[in-house]
Structure formats: structure tokens, C-alpha cells
Amino acid sequence: MSLQGFTAPWWFLLLVVVAALLAGYVVVQRVRRRRTLRFTNLELLDKVAPRRQGWPRHVPTALLLVGFALLTVALAGPTAEQKVPRNRATVMLVVDTSLSMEATDVQPNRLKAAQAAAKSFTEGLTPGINLGLISFAGSATVLVAPTTDRSSVGKAIDGLKLAESTATGDAIAAALAAIDSFGKLVGGAEGPPPARIVLMTDGKETVGTRDAFEMAKEAKQANIPISTISFGTEHGSVQIGGETQPVPVDDESMKEIAELSGGEFFKAASAEELRRVYDTLGEQIGYETKQADASRPWLVLGTLVAMLAAGAALVLGQRLP
């Protein structure tokens, strides 16, 4: 770990003191040996001098110096990358409810599988995240404005209904507007909270007053990445007016929207894959990596080693070092 990983590296100057104590101990041992050798009556010396313990007598001092070194590292404030829950962020969950979501290529059908995965995502998201919900088919509807109340989002997910057409651009525009309104409301001195859109759909844009790709560019300018999830398979179909209509997923459009907005594209061809995608997004959105204090292990270890040194001194020398 480099010195940049410490908040107060000047405490390492105490290692000079530890080194001085070690040097002093070595000098004292040599001086004591010389004084002992001046005792010329070896028979008397053997009777009055305590029996030498050899190297074990140095163990308490060695442990004590090691403990001092460990405590010095703790004082220097070591840091480490740690995942911590986000306290401030906005996420708009945008779910396609067009008729193609009734396809049964994903059991029991695309919509029900999407509802189950979305609810799991909602419940697992860290409490500090403000989550909103938009459904879209021929038009986009803000069902829940950004909130930390997970129950309201869960109820809205349960109530999703199918409708005709797919207005993806309008859905993105609605999400951007909801994020902007919420950011102005809670921004304060720190500015609006960071935001992201999670767009889950299975089909190509068919209607709408706003173009999905243009809205993705606007999201990029607003620094709001869009994580797109293409859900379903190439072989999906639905019954419309008594006729079977193929409804293959549109991966390419979702990839482009994600790329234009600075977000990520995910492919989910089954309910289990969709759940894993949402789990991944939950980790990315709900947590952030920060340099956090990591001094506690050094402090604990240093204290334990110092206590061990004291115990060794009592056992080997009947006194504290």
C-alpha cells in the first residue's frame, strides 16, 4: 500500500522511535554482557547469576516493538476501497407494457416474469435510493414519482396492465422530466442527486412524439445513463385478433440507446437471466466504492500483540517489559 493510501502518513515518523528503542535494547544487551564478563570468579558467577534463558528472553521485547509498529500504522490512517450504500441517488424504472409482453416464450409470460424480477429489484435496492416507476405502451405514464417508499412502487408493479404500441422515446422523456423535477425539489447546495434510468423493453419503438435515440442523447447531456434490458427471445409471439404475431426482441435498438446515453446494455432471454440482470444493477446502483477507514484491524492487532508481549514477559521474566 502506498503512502497515498493513508490519511495521516506523518505518524510513520514514530517508526523512527521504534527503531531507536530496538537499537537501545541491542546496546543495553551488549553492555550487560560486557559487565558480566568482568566478573572473573567464574565459580561464584555461576552461583549468583541467574541462568540464561537464551533467545526466549528477547521474545517480550520483540513482540512489544512489533505491537508499537502495528499501532503506528493504525495512527497513520490506512484506507481501503469498500462498498458502501448510496445515501443519495434517483432511479427511474421504466417498464414496457405493450401487447408483446404477453408472449409466453418466457414463462408464465414476459410481463409476469418482468413484474417478479422488478419487485425483487425494488425490495433489494438500498434504502437511501429514491426509486420511481414509469410504464409505457402507446404512451408513457409516471406511476410513482421518485420515493424511498418501496411499498408504493411494489404495488404499482403489481398493477401493470398491457396496452397497444411502444412509445420508447416518450418513456425516456417522461423519466428525464421526473428526474429533473425531483432533483430541483431535493437538490439543495449539493445540487441534484445522481440519477439513472433502467429501461426494460422487448420491442422496437413504434409510436410516440419523441425519438428514443434523440432522448438517449439528451440523457447523455444531462449525465443520466440509461441501463437497457432487452427481455425475451427471438421466437416470441402473441395472439392479436385471432392471428399469431411474431414479437422478437429488438436488441440493436436497446444497445444503441444504452451507448448513446453512456449506459449499459443487458440481454435477458429468461426469467432467471432477468433476475440476475436486476441483481447486477442493484449492486451497481445501490452501492458505491469509496476509500474508507481501515485502521481498526491494525489497531486490534497491535493491541493484541502488545498484550501478548506483556504476558510473555510475566511468564519468562516474572516482570513486565
mmCIF file of C-alpha atoms in Angstrom:
data_model
loop_
_atom_site.group_PDB
_atom_site.id
_atom_site.type_symbol
_atom_site.label_atom_id
_atom_site.label_comp_id
_atom_site.label_asym_id
_atom_site.label_seq_id
_atom_site.Cartn_x
_atom_site.Cartn_y
_atom_site.Cartn_z
ATOM 1 C CA MET A 1 0.000 0.000 0.000
ATOM 2 C CA SER A 2 1.458 3.375 -0.999
ATOM 3 C CA LEU A 3 1.552 6.421 1.259
ATOM 4 C CA GLN A 4 -1.390 7.781 -0.732
ATOM 5 C CA GLY A 5 -3.467 5.127 0.988
ATOM 6 C CA PHE A 6 -3.053 6.810 4.389
ATOM 7 C CA THR A 7 -4.831 9.886 5.721
ATOM 8 C CA ALA A 8 -2.053 10.885 8.161
ATOM 9 C CA PRO A 9 1.239 9.385 6.906
ATOM 10 C CA TRP A 10 3.330 11.673 9.147
ATOM 11 C CA TRP A 11 2.581 9.272 12.011
ATOM 12 C CA PHE A 12 5.077 6.929 10.360
ATOM 13 C CA LEU A 13 7.771 9.137 11.931
ATOM 14 C CA LEU A 14 7.046 7.176 15.101
ATOM 15 C CA LEU A 15 8.730 4.203 13.431
ATOM 16 C CA VAL A 16 11.982 6.097 13.992
ATOM 17 C CA VAL A 17 11.250 5.920 17.720
ATOM 18 C CA VAL A 18 10.516 2.182 17.413
ATOM 19 C CA ALA A 19 13.821 1.703 15.584
ATOM 20 C CA ALA A 20 15.599 3.721 18.303
ATOM 21 C CA LEU A 21 14.068 1.512 21.006
ATOM 22 C CA LEU A 22 15.300 -1.572 19.142
ATOM 23 C CA ALA A 23 18.783 -0.109 18.836
ATOM 24 C CA GLY A 24 18.760 0.857 22.510
ATOM 25 C CA TYR A 25 17.739 -2.652 23.501
ATOM 26 C CA VAL A 26 20.601 -4.159 21.481
ATOM 27 C CA VAL A 27 23.099 -1.735 23.078
ATOM 28 C CA VAL A 28 21.843 -2.476 26.588
ATOM 29 C CA GLN A 29 22.189 -6.225 25.994
ATOM 30 C CA ARG A 30 25.786 -5.833 24.827
ATOM 31 C CA VAL A 31 26.704 -3.571 27.747
ATOM 32 C CA ARG A 32 25.174 -6.049 30.201
ATOM 33 C CA ARG A 33 27.179 -8.877 28.651
ATOM 34 C CA ARG A 34 30.435 -6.937 28.950
ATOM 35 C CA ARG A 35 29.765 -6.144 32.583
ATOM 36 C CA THR A 36 29.063 -9.807 33.283
ATOM 37 C CA LEU A 37 32.329 -10.905 31.680
ATOM 38 C CA ARG A 38 34.275 -8.592 34.048
ATOM 39 C CA PHE A 39 33.259 -10.904 36.870
ATOM 40 C CA THR A 40 36.419 -13.013 36.904
ATOM 41 C CA ASN A 41 35.416 -15.516 39.607
ATOM 42 C CA LEU A 42 33.522 -17.852 37.281
ATOM 43 C CA GLU A 43 32.571 -20.312 40.026
ATOM 44 C CA LEU A 44 30.936 -17.545 42.081
ATOM 45 C CA LEU A 45 29.345 -16.076 38.940
ATOM 46 C CA ASP A 46 27.729 -19.412 38.174
ATOM 47 C CA LYS A 47 26.176 -19.456 41.659
ATOM 48 C CA VAL A 48 24.875 -15.861 41.871
ATOM 49 C CA ALA A 49 23.962 -15.087 38.246
ATOM 50 C CA PRO A 50 20.562 -16.212 37.013
ATOM 51 C CA ARG A 51 20.533 -18.953 34.426
ATOM 52 C CA ARG A 52 20.363 -17.507 30.915
ATOM 53 C CA GLN A 53 17.176 -18.258 29.004
ATOM 54 C CA GLY A 54 18.694 -17.918 25.560
ATOM 55 C CA TRP A 55 16.666 -16.366 22.765
ATOM 56 C CA PRO A 56 13.237 -16.689 24.513
ATOM 57 C CA ARG A 57 14.186 -13.806 26.810
ATOM 58 C CA HIS A 58 14.051 -11.484 23.794
ATOM 59 C CA VAL A 59 10.502 -12.521 22.814
ATOM 60 C CA PRO A 60 8.613 -9.976 25.006
ATOM 61 C CA THR A 61 10.652 -7.073 23.696
ATOM 62 C CA ALA A 62 10.299 -8.223 20.087
ATOM 63 C CA LEU A 63 6.533 -8.562 20.468
ATOM 64 C CA LEU A 64 6.268 -5.162 22.116
ATOM 65 C CA LEU A 65 8.162 -3.480 19.284
ATOM 66 C CA VAL A 66 6.014 -5.246 16.690
ATOM 67 C CA GLY A 67 2.915 -4.055 18.551
ATOM 68 C CA PHE A 68 4.230 -0.482 18.507
ATOM 69 C CA ALA A 69 4.804 -0.746 14.749
ATOM 70 C CA LEU A 70 1.268 -2.035 14.146
ATOM 71 C CA LEU A 71 -0.228 0.742 16.271
ATOM 72 C CA THR A 72 1.812 3.265 14.299
ATOM 73 C CA VAL A 73 0.266 2.009 11.070
ATOM 74 C CA ALA A 74 -3.186 2.404 12.663
ATOM 75 C CA LEU A 75 -2.376 6.006 13.640
ATOM 76 C CA ALA A 76 -1.335 6.742 10.047
ATOM 77 C CA GLY A 77 -4.947 6.167 8.986
ATOM 78 C CA PRO A 78 -4.816 3.363 6.408
ATOM 79 C CA THR A 79 -7.678 3.334 3.934
ATOM 80 C CA ALA A 80 -9.111 0.687 1.642
ATOM 81 C CA GLU A 81 -11.733 0.521 -1.064
ATOM 82 C CA GLN A 82 -15.048 -0.531 0.416
ATOM 83 C CA LYS A 83 -18.568 -0.841 -0.926
ATOM 84 C CA VAL A 84 -20.901 1.473 0.931
ATOM 85 C CA PRO A 85 -24.637 2.050 0.377
ATOM 86 C CA ARG A 86 -25.519 5.164 -1.584
ATOM 87 C CA ASN A 87 -27.288 7.756 0.520
ATOM 88 C CA ARG A 88 -28.432 9.921 -2.368
ATOM 89 C CA ALA A 89 -29.451 8.834 -5.861
ATOM 90 C CA THR A 90 -32.509 8.714 -8.115
ATOM 91 C CA VAL A 91 -33.524 5.739 -10.243
ATOM 92 C CA MET A 92 -36.427 5.634 -12.682
ATOM 93 C CA LEU A 93 -37.566 2.113 -13.509
ATOM 94 C CA VAL A 94 -39.205 2.209 -16.952
ATOM 95 C CA VAL A 95 -41.153 -0.943 -17.904
ATOM 96 C CA ASP A 96 -42.614 -1.819 -21.303
ATOM 97 C CA THR A 97 -46.277 -2.909 -21.066
ATOM 98 C CA SER A 98 -47.008 -3.254 -24.788
ATOM 99 C CA LEU A 99 -49.007 -6.255 -26.011
ATOM 100 C CA SER A 100 -45.811 -8.086 -26.980
ATOM 101 C CA MET A 101 -45.127 -8.523 -23.255
ATOM 102 C CA GLU A 102 -47.888 -11.148 -23.251
ATOM 103 C CA ALA A 103 -45.635 -13.551 -25.189
ATOM 104 C CA THR A 104 -45.098 -16.845 -23.399
ATOM 105 C CA ASP A 105 -41.570 -17.537 -24.642
ATOM 106 C CA VAL A 106 -40.662 -16.577 -21.068
ATOM 107 C CA GLN A 107 -42.866 -18.424 -18.554
ATOM 108 C CA PRO A 108 -45.533 -17.682 -17.488
ATOM 109 C CA ASN A 109 -45.285 -14.684 -19.855
ATOM 110 C CA ARG A 110 -42.908 -11.782 -20.341
ATOM 111 C CA LEU A 111 -44.886 -9.298 -18.262
ATOM 112 C CA LYS A 112 -45.377 -11.540 -15.233
ATOM 113 C CA ALA A 113 -41.720 -12.556 -15.252
ATOM 114 C CA ALA A 114 -40.754 -8.890 -15.555
ATOM 115 C CA GLN A 115 -43.021 -7.950 -12.655
ATOM 116 C CA ALA A 116 -41.477 -10.587 -10.396
ATOM 117 C CA ALA A 117 -37.922 -9.515 -11.232
ATOM 118 C CA ALA A 118 -38.743 -5.807 -10.907
ATOM 119 C CA LYS A 119 -40.281 -6.341 -7.466
ATOM 120 C CA SER A 120 -37.211 -8.248 -6.335
ATOM 121 C CA PHE A 121 -35.037 -5.387 -7.604
ATOM 122 C CA THR A 122 -37.211 -2.856 -5.789
ATOM 123 C CA GLU A 123 -37.098 -4.721 -2.488
ATOM 124 C CA GLY A 124 -33.346 -5.297 -2.652
ATOM 125 C CA LEU A 125 -32.353 -1.732 -3.515
ATOM 126 C CA THR A 126 -30.597 0.131 -0.690
ATOM 127 C CA PRO A 127 -32.945 2.303 1.413
ATOM 128 C CA GLY A 128 -31.295 5.616 0.511
ATOM 129 C CA ILE A 129 -32.180 5.335 -3.186
ATOM 130 C CA ASN A 130 -35.166 7.293 -4.491
ATOM 131 C CA LEU A 131 -36.981 4.953 -6.880
ATOM 132 C CA GLY A 132 -39.710 5.860 -9.358
ATOM 133 C CA LEU A 133 -41.744 3.792 -11.834
ATOM 134 C CA ILE A 134 -42.956 4.511 -15.365
ATOM 135 C CA SER A 135 -44.958 2.168 -17.562
ATOM 136 C CA PHE A 136 -45.242 2.697 -21.291
ATOM 137 C CA ALA A 137 -47.051 1.290 -24.278
ATOM 138 C CA GLY A 138 -48.695 3.766 -26.689
ATOM 139 C CA SER A 139 -47.885 6.486 -24.167
ATOM 140 C CA ALA A 140 -45.819 6.823 -21.005
ATOM 141 C CA THR A 141 -47.302 7.134 -17.513
ATOM 142 C CA VAL A 142 -45.462 8.063 -14.334
ATOM 143 C CA LEU A 143 -46.980 5.618 -11.876
ATOM 144 C CA VAL A 144 -44.744 6.527 -8.928
ATOM 145 C CA ALA A 145 -42.573 9.630 -8.587
ATOM 146 C CA PRO A 146 -39.114 9.057 -7.054
ATOM 147 C CA THR A 147 -39.519 7.959 -3.453
ATOM 148 C CA THR A 148 -37.886 5.824 -0.786
ATOM 149 C CA ASP A 149 -41.257 4.142 -0.120
ATOM 150 C CA ARG A 150 -40.722 0.711 -1.663
ATOM 151 C CA SER A 151 -44.263 -0.482 -0.942
ATOM 152 C CA SER A 152 -45.840 2.058 -3.295
ATOM 153 C CA VAL A 153 -43.500 1.021 -6.108
ATOM 154 C CA GLY A 154 -44.212 -2.653 -5.446
ATOM 155 C CA LYS A 155 -47.981 -2.102 -5.616
ATOM 156 C CA ALA A 156 -47.640 -0.178 -8.869
ATOM 157 C CA ILE A 157 -45.574 -3.002 -10.372
ATOM 158 C CA ASP A 158 -48.290 -5.488 -9.421
ATOM 159 C CA GLY A 159 -50.855 -3.328 -11.187
ATOM 160 C CA LEU A 160 -49.111 -3.060 -14.574
ATOM 161 C CA LYS A 161 -51.550 -3.557 -17.480
ATOM 162 C CA LEU A 162 -50.944 -4.316 -21.144
ATOM 163 C CA ALA A 163 -51.781 -1.860 -23.930
ATOM 164 C CA GLU A 164 -51.048 -1.350 -27.627
ATOM 165 C CA SER A 165 -47.897 0.115 -29.246
ATOM 166 C CA THR A 166 -44.440 1.000 -27.906
ATOM 167 C CA ALA A 167 -43.523 4.644 -27.270
ATOM 168 C CA THR A 168 -39.960 4.213 -26.041
ATOM 169 C CA GLY A 169 -38.895 7.814 -26.713
ATOM 170 C CA ASP A 170 -41.844 9.215 -24.759
ATOM 171 C CA ALA A 171 -40.986 6.891 -21.866
ATOM 172 C CA ILE A 172 -37.399 8.151 -21.712
ATOM 173 C CA ALA A 173 -38.627 11.752 -21.924
ATOM 174 C CA ALA A 174 -41.034 11.144 -19.035
ATOM 175 C CA ALA A 175 -38.239 9.624 -16.962
ATOM 176 C CA LEU A 176 -35.931 12.589 -17.626
ATOM 177 C CA ALA A 177 -38.707 15.025 -16.674
ATOM 178 C CA ALA A 178 -39.438 13.138 -13.442
ATOM 179 C CA ILE A 179 -35.754 13.105 -12.511
ATOM 180 C CA ASP A 180 -35.403 16.815 -13.266
ATOM 181 C CA SER A 181 -38.444 17.748 -11.165
ATOM 182 C CA PHE A 182 -37.295 15.631 -8.256
ATOM 183 C CA GLY A 183 -33.733 16.994 -8.493
ATOM 184 C CA LYS A 184 -34.990 20.581 -8.242
ATOM 185 C CA LEU A 185 -37.067 19.625 -5.218
ATOM 186 C CA VAL A 186 -34.308 17.942 -3.195
ATOM 187 C CA GLY A 187 -31.142 19.339 -4.775
ATOM 188 C CA GLY A 188 -30.024 21.873 -2.174
ATOM 189 C CA ALA A 189 -26.443 23.136 -2.015
ATOM 190 C CA GLU A 190 -25.032 19.855 -3.273
ATOM 191 C CA GLY A 191 -27.047 20.031 -6.478
ATOM 192 C CA PRO A 192 -29.377 17.333 -7.820
ATOM 193 C CA PRO A 193 -28.648 13.765 -6.780
ATOM 194 C CA PRO A 194 -27.020 11.414 -9.306
ATOM 195 C CA ALA A 195 -29.600 9.622 -11.414
ATOM 196 C CA ARG A 196 -30.065 6.660 -13.715
ATOM 197 C CA ILE A 197 -32.806 5.225 -15.886
ATOM 198 C CA VAL A 198 -33.407 1.466 -16.054
ATOM 199 C CA LEU A 199 -35.319 0.743 -19.271
ATOM 200 C CA MET A 200 -36.794 -2.733 -19.748
ATOM 201 C CA THR A 201 -38.496 -3.499 -23.029
ATOM 202 C CA ASP A 202 -38.876 -6.279 -25.578
ATOM 203 C CA GLY A 203 -39.724 -4.469 -28.779
ATOM 204 C CA LYS A 204 -38.877 -1.736 -31.236
ATOM 205 C CA GLU A 205 -40.303 1.761 -30.873
ATOM 206 C CA THR A 206 -43.490 2.003 -32.947
ATOM 207 C CA VAL A 207 -45.188 5.268 -31.921
ATOM 208 C CA GLY A 208 -44.514 8.399 -29.908
ATOM 209 C CA THR A 209 -43.832 12.113 -30.146
ATOM 210 C CA ARG A 210 -40.195 11.772 -29.108
ATOM 211 C CA ASP A 211 -37.484 9.727 -30.782
ATOM 212 C CA ALA A 212 -35.815 7.224 -28.476
ATOM 213 C CA PHE A 213 -32.309 7.823 -29.830
ATOM 214 C CA GLU A 214 -32.615 11.595 -29.547
ATOM 215 C CA MET A 215 -33.833 11.239 -25.981
ATOM 216 C CA ALA A 216 -30.862 8.979 -25.233
ATOM 217 C CA LYS A 217 -28.582 11.800 -26.406
ATOM 218 C CA GLU A 218 -30.412 14.225 -24.102
ATOM 219 C CA ALA A 219 -29.908 11.786 -21.242
ATOM 220 C CA LYS A 220 -26.190 11.770 -22.017
ATOM 221 C CA GLN A 221 -26.077 15.577 -21.896
ATOM 222 C CA ALA A 222 -27.885 15.507 -18.552
ATOM 223 C CA ASN A 223 -25.389 12.910 -17.251
ATOM 224 C CA ILE A 224 -28.162 10.372 -16.741
ATOM 225 C CA PRO A 225 -27.082 6.990 -18.145
ATOM 226 C CA ILE A 226 -29.737 4.544 -19.331
ATOM 227 C CA SER A 227 -29.306 0.883 -18.475
ATOM 228 C CA THR A 228 -31.301 -1.007 -21.089
ATOM 229 C CA ILE A 229 -32.597 -4.545 -20.642
ATOM 230 C CA SER A 230 -33.711 -6.393 -23.773
ATOM 231 C CA PHE A 231 -36.135 -9.004 -22.451
ATOM 232 C CA GLY A 232 -37.429 -12.030 -24.320
ATOM 233 C CA THR A 233 -36.312 -14.254 -27.191
ATOM 234 C CA GLU A 234 -36.224 -14.107 -30.962
ATOM 235 C CA HIS A 235 -39.089 -16.603 -31.173
ATOM 236 C CA GLY A 236 -41.751 -14.868 -29.102
ATOM 237 C CA SER A 237 -45.277 -14.478 -30.477
ATOM 238 C CA VAL A 238 -48.688 -13.264 -29.323
ATOM 239 C CA GLN A 239 -52.303 -13.736 -30.437
ATOM 240 C CA ILE A 240 -53.805 -10.484 -31.746
ATOM 241 C CA GLY A 241 -57.251 -10.561 -33.357
ATOM 242 C CA GLY A 242 -57.096 -14.317 -33.640
ATOM 243 C CA GLU A 243 -53.817 -14.213 -35.536
ATOM 244 C CA THR A 244 -50.348 -15.140 -34.365
ATOM 245 C CA GLN A 245 -47.968 -12.186 -34.494
ATOM 246 C CA PRO A 246 -44.209 -12.654 -34.057
ATOM 247 C CA VAL A 247 -42.700 -10.339 -31.422
ATOM 248 C CA PRO A 248 -38.909 -10.813 -31.449
ATOM 249 C CA VAL A 249 -36.824 -8.692 -29.132
ATOM 250 C CA ASP A 250 -35.047 -5.653 -30.536
ATOM 251 C CA ASP A 251 -31.524 -5.934 -29.145
ATOM 252 C CA GLU A 252 -29.945 -3.474 -31.559
ATOM 253 C CA SER A 253 -32.148 -0.549 -30.571
ATOM 254 C CA MET A 254 -31.528 -1.203 -26.892
ATOM 255 C CA LYS A 255 -27.775 -1.386 -27.455
ATOM 256 C CA GLU A 256 -27.803 1.938 -29.280
ATOM 257 C CA ILE A 257 -29.892 3.668 -26.615
ATOM 258 C CA ALA A 258 -27.514 2.458 -23.928
ATOM 259 C CA GLU A 259 -24.459 3.529 -25.916
ATOM 260 C CA LEU A 260 -25.825 6.977 -26.789
ATOM 261 C CA SER A 261 -26.717 7.665 -23.156
ATOM 262 C CA GLY A 262 -23.474 6.377 -21.657
ATOM 263 C CA GLY A 263 -25.212 3.431 -20.028
ATOM 264 C CA GLU A 264 -25.036 -0.350 -20.330
ATOM 265 C CA PHE A 265 -26.949 -2.918 -22.348
ATOM 266 C CA PHE A 266 -28.165 -6.185 -20.835
ATOM 267 C CA LYS A 267 -29.712 -9.173 -22.582
ATOM 268 C CA ALA A 268 -32.197 -11.379 -20.725
ATOM 269 C CA ALA A 269 -33.826 -14.289 -22.518
ATOM 270 C CA SER A 270 -35.367 -15.909 -19.440
ATOM 271 C CA ALA A 271 -36.830 -15.012 -16.075
ATOM 272 C CA GLU A 272 -33.670 -16.223 -14.336
ATOM 273 C CA GLU A 273 -31.428 -14.125 -16.584
ATOM 274 C CA LEU A 274 -33.625 -11.088 -15.935
ATOM 275 C CA ARG A 275 -33.320 -11.627 -12.195
ATOM 276 C CA ARG A 276 -29.523 -11.778 -12.498
ATOM 277 C CA VAL A 277 -29.506 -8.573 -14.551
ATOM 278 C CA TYR A 278 -31.536 -6.801 -11.890
ATOM 279 C CA ASP A 279 -29.231 -8.152 -9.179
ATOM 280 C CA THR A 280 -26.258 -6.723 -11.071
ATOM 281 C CA LEU A 281 -27.972 -3.365 -11.468
ATOM 282 C CA GLY A 282 -28.891 -3.362 -7.788
ATOM 283 C CA GLU A 283 -25.217 -3.720 -6.880
ATOM 284 C CA GLN A 284 -24.140 -1.018 -9.330
ATOM 285 C CA ILE A 285 -26.854 1.460 -8.371
ATOM 286 C CA GLY A 286 -27.246 0.788 -4.663
ATOM 287 C CA TYR A 287 -23.585 0.786 -3.706
ATOM 288 C CA GLU A 288 -20.518 2.834 -4.489
ATOM 289 C CA THR A 289 -16.840 2.210 -3.905
ATOM 290 C CA LYS A 290 -15.144 4.660 -1.570
ATOM 291 C CA GLN A 291 -11.865 4.958 0.258
ATOM 292 C CA ALA A 292 -12.946 4.116 3.792
ATOM 293 C CA ASP A 293 -11.055 3.924 7.077
ATOM 294 C CA ALA A 294 -9.222 0.608 7.503
ATOM 295 C CA SER A 295 -7.326 1.287 10.722
ATOM 296 C CA ARG A 296 -9.385 -0.932 13.002
ATOM 297 C CA PRO A 297 -7.670 -4.264 12.082
ATOM 298 C CA TRP A 298 -4.230 -2.679 12.653
ATOM 299 C CA LEU A 299 -5.376 -1.209 15.965
ATOM 300 C CA VAL A 300 -6.805 -4.508 17.167
ATOM 301 C CA LEU A 301 -3.760 -6.498 16.061
ATOM 302 C CA GLY A 302 -1.333 -4.005 17.593
ATOM 303 C CA THR A 303 -3.168 -4.065 20.916
ATOM 304 C CA LEU A 304 -3.301 -7.873 20.994
ATOM 305 C CA VAL A 305 0.425 -8.172 20.203
ATOM 306 C CA ALA A 306 1.281 -5.653 22.963
ATOM 307 C CA MET A 307 -0.825 -7.634 25.443
ATOM 308 C CA LEU A 308 0.883 -10.832 24.304
ATOM 309 C CA ALA A 309 4.236 -9.156 24.923
ATOM 310 C CA ALA A 310 3.193 -8.322 28.482
ATOM 311 C CA GLY A 311 2.061 -11.893 29.076
ATOM 312 C CA ALA A 312 5.300 -13.329 27.697
ATOM 313 C CA ALA A 313 7.320 -11.019 29.923
ATOM 314 C CA LEU A 314 5.470 -12.196 33.030
ATOM 315 C CA VAL A 315 5.908 -15.846 32.120
ATOM 316 C CA LEU A 316 9.565 -15.671 31.074
ATOM 317 C CA GLY A 317 10.911 -12.947 33.353
ATOM 318 C CA GLN A 318 8.324 -12.540 36.115
ATOM 319 C CA ARG A 319 8.070 -8.854 35.277
ATOM 320 C CA LEU A 320 6.595 -6.538 32.685
ATOM 321 C CA PRO A 321 8.883 -5.355 29.865
#
